[in-house]
Short mmCIF file of C-alpha atoms in Angstrom, two decimals:
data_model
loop_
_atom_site.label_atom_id
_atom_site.label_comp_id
_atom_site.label_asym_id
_atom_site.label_seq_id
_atom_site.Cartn_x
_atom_site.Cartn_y
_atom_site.Cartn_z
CA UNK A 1 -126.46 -149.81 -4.67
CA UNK A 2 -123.38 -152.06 -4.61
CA UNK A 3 -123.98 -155.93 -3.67
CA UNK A 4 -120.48 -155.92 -1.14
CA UNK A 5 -118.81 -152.85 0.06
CA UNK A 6 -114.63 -154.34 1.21
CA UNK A 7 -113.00 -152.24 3.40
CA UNK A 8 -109.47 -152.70 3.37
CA UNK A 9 -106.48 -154.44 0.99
CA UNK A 10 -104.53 -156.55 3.07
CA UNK A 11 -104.24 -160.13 2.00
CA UNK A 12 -108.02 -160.62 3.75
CA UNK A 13 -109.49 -157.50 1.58
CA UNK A 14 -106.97 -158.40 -1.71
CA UNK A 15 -108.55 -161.98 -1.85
CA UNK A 16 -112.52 -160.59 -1.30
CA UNK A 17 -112.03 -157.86 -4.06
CA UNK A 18 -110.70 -161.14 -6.19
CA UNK A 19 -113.47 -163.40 -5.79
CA UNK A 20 -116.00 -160.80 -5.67
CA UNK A 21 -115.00 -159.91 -9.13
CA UNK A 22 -114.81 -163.84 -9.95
CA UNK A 23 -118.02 -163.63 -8.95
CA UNK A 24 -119.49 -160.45 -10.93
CA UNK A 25 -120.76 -159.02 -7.70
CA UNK A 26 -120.55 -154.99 -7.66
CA UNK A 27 -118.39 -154.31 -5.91
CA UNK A 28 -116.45 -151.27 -3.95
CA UNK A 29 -113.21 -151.49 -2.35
CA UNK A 30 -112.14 -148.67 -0.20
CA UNK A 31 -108.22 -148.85 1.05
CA UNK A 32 -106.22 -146.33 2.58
CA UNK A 33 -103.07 -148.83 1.45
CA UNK A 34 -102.61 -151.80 -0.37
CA UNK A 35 -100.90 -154.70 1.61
CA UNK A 36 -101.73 -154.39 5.14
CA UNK A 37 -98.94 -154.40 8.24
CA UNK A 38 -96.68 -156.93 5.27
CA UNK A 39 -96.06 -153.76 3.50
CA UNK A 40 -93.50 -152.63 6.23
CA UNK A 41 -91.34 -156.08 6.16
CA UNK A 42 -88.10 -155.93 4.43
CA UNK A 43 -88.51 -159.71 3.58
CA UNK A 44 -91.51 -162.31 4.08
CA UNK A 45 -90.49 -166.15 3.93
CA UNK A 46 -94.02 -167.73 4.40
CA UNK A 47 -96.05 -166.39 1.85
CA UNK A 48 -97.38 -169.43 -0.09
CA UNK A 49 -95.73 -169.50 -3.63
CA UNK A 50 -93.29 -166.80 -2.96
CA UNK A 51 -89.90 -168.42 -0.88
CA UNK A 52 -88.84 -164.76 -0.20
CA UNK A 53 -90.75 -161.44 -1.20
CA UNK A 54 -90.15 -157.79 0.08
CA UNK A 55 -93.74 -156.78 2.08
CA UNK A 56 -93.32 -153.98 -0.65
CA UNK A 57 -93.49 -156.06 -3.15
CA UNK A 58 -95.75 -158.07 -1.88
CA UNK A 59 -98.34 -154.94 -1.76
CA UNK A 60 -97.51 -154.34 -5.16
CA UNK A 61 -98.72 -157.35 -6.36
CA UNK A 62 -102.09 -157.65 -4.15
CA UNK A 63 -102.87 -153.71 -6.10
CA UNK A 64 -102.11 -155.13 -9.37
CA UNK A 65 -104.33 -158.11 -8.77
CA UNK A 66 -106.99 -156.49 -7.88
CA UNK A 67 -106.46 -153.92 -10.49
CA UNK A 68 -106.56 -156.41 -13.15
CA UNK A 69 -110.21 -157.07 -12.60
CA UNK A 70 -110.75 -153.44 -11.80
CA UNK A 71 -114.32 -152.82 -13.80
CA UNK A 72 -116.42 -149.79 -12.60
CA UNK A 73 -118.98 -152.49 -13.51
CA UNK A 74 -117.81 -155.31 -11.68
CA UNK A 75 -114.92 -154.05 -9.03
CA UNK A 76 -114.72 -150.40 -8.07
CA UNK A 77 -111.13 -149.41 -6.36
CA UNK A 78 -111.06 -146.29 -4.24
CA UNK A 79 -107.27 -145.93 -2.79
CA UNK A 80 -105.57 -143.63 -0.34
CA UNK A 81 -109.42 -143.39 1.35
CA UNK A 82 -110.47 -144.50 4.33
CA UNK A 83 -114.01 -145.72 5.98
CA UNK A 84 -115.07 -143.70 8.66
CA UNK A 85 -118.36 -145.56 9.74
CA UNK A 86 -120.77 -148.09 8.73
CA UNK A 87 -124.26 -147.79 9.74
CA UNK A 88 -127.72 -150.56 8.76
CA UNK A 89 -130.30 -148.89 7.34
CA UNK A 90 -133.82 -149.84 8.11
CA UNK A 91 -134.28 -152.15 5.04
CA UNK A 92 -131.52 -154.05 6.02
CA UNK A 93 -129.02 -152.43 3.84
CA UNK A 94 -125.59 -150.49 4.76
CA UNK A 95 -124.52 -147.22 4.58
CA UNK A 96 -120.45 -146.69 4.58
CA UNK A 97 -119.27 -143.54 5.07
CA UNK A 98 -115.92 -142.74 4.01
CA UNK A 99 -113.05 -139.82 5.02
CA UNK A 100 -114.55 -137.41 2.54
CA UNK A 101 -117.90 -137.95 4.22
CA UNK A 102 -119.35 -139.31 1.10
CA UNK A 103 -121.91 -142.07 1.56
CA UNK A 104 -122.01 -145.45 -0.53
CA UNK A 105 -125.23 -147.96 -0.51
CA UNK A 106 -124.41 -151.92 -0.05
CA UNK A 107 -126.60 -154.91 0.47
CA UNK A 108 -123.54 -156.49 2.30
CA UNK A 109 -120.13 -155.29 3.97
CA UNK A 110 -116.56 -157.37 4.43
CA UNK A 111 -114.69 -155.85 7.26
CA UNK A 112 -110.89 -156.34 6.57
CA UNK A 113 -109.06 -153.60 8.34
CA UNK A 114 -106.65 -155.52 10.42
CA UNK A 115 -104.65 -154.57 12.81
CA UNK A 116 -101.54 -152.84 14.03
CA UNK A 117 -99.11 -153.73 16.42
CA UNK A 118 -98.60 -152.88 20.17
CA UNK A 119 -95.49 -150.68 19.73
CA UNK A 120 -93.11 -150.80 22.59
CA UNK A 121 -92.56 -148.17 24.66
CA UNK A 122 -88.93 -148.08 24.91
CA UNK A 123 -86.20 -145.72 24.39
CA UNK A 124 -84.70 -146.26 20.98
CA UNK A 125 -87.48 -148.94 19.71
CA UNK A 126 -88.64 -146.81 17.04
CA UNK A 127 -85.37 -146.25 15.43
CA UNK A 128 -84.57 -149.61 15.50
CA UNK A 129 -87.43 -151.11 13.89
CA UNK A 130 -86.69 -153.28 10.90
CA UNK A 131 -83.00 -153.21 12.10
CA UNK A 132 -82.86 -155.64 14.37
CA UNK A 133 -85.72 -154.79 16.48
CA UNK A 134 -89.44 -156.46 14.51
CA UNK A 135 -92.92 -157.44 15.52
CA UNK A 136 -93.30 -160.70 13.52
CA UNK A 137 -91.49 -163.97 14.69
CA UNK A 138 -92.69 -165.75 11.35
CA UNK A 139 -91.85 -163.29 9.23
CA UNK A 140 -88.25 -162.73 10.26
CA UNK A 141 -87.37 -164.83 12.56
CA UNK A 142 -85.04 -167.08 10.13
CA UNK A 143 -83.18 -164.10 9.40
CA UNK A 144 -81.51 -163.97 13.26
CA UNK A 145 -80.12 -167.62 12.40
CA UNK A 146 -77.24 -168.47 15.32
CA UNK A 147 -78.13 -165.77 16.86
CA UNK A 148 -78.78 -164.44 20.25
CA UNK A 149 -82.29 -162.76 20.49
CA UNK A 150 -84.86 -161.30 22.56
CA UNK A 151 -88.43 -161.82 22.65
CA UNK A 152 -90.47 -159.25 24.83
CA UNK A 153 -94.08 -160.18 26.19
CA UNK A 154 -94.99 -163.07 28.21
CA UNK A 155 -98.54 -164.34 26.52
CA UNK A 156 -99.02 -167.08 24.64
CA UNK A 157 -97.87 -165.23 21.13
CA UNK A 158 -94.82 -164.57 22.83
CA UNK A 159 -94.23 -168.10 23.53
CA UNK A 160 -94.89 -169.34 20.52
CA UNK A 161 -92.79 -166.77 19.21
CA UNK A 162 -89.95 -168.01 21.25
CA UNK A 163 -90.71 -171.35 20.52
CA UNK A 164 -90.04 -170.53 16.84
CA UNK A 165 -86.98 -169.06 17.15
CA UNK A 166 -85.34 -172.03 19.02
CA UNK A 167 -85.36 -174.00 16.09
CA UNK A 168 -82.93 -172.10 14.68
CA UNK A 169 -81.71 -169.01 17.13
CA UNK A 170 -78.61 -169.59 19.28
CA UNK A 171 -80.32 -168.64 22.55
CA UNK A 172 -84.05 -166.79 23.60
CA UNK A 173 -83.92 -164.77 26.52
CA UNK A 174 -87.86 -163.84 27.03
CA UNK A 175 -89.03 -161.06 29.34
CA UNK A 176 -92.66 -160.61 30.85
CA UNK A 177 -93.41 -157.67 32.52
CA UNK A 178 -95.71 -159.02 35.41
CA UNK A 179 -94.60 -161.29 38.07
CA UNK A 180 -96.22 -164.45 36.18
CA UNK A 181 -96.69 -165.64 32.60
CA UNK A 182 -99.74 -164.88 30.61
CA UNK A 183 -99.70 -168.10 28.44
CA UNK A 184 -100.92 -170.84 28.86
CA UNK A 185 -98.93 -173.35 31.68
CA UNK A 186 -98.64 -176.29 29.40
CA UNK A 187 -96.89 -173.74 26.94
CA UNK A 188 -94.82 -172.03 29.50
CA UNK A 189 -93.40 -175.44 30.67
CA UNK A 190 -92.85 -176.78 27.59
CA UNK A 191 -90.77 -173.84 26.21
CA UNK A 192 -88.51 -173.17 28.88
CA UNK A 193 -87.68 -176.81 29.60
CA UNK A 194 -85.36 -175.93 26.27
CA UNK A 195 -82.03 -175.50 26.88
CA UNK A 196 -81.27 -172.71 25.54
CA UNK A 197 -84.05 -170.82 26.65
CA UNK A 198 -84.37 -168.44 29.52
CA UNK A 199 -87.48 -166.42 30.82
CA UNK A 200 -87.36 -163.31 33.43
CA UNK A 201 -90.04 -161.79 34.70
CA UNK A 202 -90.89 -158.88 36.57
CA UNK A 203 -88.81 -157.01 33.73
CA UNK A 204 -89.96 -154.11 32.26
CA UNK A 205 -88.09 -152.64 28.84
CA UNK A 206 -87.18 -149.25 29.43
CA UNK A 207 -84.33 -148.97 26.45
CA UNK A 208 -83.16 -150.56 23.05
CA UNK A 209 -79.60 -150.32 22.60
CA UNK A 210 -77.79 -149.74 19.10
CA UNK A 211 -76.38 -147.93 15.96
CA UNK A 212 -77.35 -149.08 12.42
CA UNK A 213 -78.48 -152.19 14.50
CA UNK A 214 -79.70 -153.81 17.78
CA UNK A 215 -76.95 -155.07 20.62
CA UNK A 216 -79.35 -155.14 23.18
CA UNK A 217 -81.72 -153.72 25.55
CA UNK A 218 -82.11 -152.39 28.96
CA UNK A 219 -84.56 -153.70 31.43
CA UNK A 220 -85.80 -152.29 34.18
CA UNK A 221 -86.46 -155.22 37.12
CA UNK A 222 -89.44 -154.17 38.91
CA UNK A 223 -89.01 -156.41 41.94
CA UNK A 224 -85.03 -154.91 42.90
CA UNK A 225 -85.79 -151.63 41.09
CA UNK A 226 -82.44 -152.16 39.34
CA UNK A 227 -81.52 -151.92 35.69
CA UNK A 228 -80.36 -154.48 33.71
CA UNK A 229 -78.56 -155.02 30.48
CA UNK A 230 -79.25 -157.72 27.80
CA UNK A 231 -76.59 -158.16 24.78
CA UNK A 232 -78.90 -159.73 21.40
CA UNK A 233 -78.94 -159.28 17.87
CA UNK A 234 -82.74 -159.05 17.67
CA UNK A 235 -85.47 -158.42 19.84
CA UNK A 236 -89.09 -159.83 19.07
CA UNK A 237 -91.55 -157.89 20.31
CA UNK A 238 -95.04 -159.40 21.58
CA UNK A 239 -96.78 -157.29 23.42
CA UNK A 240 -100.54 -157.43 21.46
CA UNK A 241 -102.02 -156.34 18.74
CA UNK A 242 -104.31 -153.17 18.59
CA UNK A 243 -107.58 -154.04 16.02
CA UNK A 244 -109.01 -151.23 13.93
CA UNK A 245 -112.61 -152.33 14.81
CA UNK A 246 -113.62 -148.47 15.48
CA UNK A 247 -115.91 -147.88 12.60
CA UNK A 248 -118.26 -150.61 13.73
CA UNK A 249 -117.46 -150.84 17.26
CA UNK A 250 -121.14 -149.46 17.59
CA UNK A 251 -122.62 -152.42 15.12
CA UNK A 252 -120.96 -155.85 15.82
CA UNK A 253 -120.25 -157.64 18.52
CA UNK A 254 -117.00 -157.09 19.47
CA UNK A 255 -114.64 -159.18 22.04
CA UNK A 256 -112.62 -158.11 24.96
CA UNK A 257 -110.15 -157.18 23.15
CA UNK A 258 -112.18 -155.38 20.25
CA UNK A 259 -111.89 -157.54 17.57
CA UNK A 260 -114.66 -158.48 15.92
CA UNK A 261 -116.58 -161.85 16.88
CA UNK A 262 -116.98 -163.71 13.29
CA UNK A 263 -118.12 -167.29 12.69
CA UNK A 264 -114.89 -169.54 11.75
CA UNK A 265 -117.41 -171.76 9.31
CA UNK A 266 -118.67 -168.76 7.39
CA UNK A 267 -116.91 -165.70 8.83
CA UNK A 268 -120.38 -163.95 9.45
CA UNK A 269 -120.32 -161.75 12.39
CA UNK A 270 -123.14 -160.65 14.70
CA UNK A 271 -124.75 -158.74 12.01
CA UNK A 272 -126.51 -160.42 9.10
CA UNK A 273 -125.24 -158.53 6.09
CA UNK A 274 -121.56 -158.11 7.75
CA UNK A 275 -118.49 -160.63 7.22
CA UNK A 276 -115.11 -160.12 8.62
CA UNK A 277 -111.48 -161.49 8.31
CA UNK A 278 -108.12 -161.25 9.13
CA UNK A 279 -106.72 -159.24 12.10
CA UNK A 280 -109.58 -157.51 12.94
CA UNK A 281 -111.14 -160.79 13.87
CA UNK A 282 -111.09 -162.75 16.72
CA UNK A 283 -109.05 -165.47 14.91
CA UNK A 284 -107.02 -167.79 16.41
CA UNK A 285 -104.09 -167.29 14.38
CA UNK A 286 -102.99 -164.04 12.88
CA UNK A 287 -100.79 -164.82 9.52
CA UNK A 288 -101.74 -163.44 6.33
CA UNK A 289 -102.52 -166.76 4.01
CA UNK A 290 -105.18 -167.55 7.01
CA UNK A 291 -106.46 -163.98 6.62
CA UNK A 292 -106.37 -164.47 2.50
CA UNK A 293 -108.17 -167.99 3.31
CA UNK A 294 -110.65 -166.92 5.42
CA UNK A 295 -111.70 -164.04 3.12
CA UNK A 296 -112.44 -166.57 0.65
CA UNK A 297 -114.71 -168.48 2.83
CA UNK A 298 -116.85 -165.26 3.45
CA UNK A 299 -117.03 -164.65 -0.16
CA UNK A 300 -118.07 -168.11 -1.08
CA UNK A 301 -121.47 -167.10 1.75
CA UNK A 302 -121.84 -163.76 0.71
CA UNK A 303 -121.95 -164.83 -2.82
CA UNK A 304 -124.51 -167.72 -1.27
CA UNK A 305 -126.41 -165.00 0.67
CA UNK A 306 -126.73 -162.45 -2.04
CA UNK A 307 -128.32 -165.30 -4.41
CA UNK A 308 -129.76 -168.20 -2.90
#
């Protein structure tokens, strides 16, 4: 019987397996990677402590964290494995059942799975990711400095995207697929009054254009039925985010958009016994020293629940 089962080893599960060894609480972490979505950047500029750091590197150093305290006593790691379910038993316990359909006993679970990215559905998107074409404003926005760039998606994280990128892009041409923003008016008003900002809606992406890099994209104007061509150097794409909530969709309470509903003041979620952070959550923000943040504020209660 372990006291905290973590699933996951992004910056959320990486700080848990920390202070749950801090703490002495047995502990298992199961991880099918170390890093979370970081691991794919090519360079991350807003990781506290770190002015520039590879997302490789970055994962690196999250597995050799936790492997420092790594203590089949203490802090259990089980890599390259992933949870398939976790189910309450009737005493108010866990049961997490992993790909290999063995079973592991917990008095309390951390939920860290995050999330992954909307992909666009374009022509050519694929090949140009991480050349040119990327899913994180903050992460590499500063890189497209005096340039002209793209941002795709029309909600409020597209917005705020865009309104990133003007502080240092040349222009931000942002297209929204429907016939009306998604974010919220005072936002939409307040970002487009910039000069060198333009939105376009009705457009729908059908192709990214380039060789070893973006030059563009083609959009398909769903109110003329015409095709259009955009010249950028980067496109930002903000479209949603997908949350891998499935192996307790059938346990907590989940929101609209599946990701699960946790307390901001103690990260609990609908389940006494079950914590959550990160991507996977309904938080407001999505950036991984929040997710590393708020996984320390769930350890601090579990550590209070397990022993007070």
């Amino acid at each position: 019987m372990y006291d905290l089962i973590i699933i996951g080893a992004g910056p959320a599960g990486t700080a848990a397996g920390v202070y749950a060894a801090r703490k002495r609480l047995k502990t298992l972490l199961i991880t099918e990677e170390f890093g979370g979505q970081s691991v794919v950047s090519d360079v991350i500029y807003n990781w506290i402590g770190e002015p520039e750091i590879k997302g490789s590197e970055l994962a690196e150093s999250f597995k050799k964290h936790l492997e420092y305290y790594a203590d089949d006593d203490i802090l259990t790691l089980k890599p390259r494995l992933r949870a398939n379910t976790v189910e309450k038993n009737d005493d108010g316990t866990f049961t997490v059942i992993d790909s290999n359909d063995e079973t592991y006993q917990t008095k309390t679970v951390f939920i860290a799975t995050g999330s992954v990215r909307r992909k666009l559905p374009a022509a050519g998107a694929d090949e140009l990711e991480h050349k040119g074409l990327t899913y994180c404003a903050s992460c590499d926005g500063p890189l497209f400095t005096g340039m002209d760039v793209i941002v795709v998606g029309g909600g409020n994280a597209g917005f705020e995207s865009a309104a990133q990128l003007l502080a240092y892009t040349k222009s931000v041409t942002l297209l929204q697929r429907g016939d009306e923003y998604k974010a919220d008016q005072i936002t939409v008003d307040k970002v487009l009054a910039h000069p060198n900002m333009t939105g376009i809606l009705n457009a729908s992406t059908v192709e990214v254009h380039g060789d070893t890099f973006v030059s563009g994209l083609t959009y398909l104007d769903l109110s003329t039925n015409e095709k259009k061509k955009l010249d950028a150097q980067g496109i930002f794409v903000e479209i949603g985010q997908v949350p891998n909530s499935h192996i307790v969709q059938e346990l907590v309470e989940l929101n609209d958009f599946k990701q699960i509903v946790a307390d901001p003041y103690t990260q609990r979620t609908s389940i006494v016994g079950v914590w959550a952070a990160g991507d996977v959550t309904d938080v407001k923000y999505h950036q991984n020293n929040i997710s590393a943040g708020d996984a320390v504020k769930a350890l601090e209660d579990i550590y209070k629940y397990l022993h007070t």
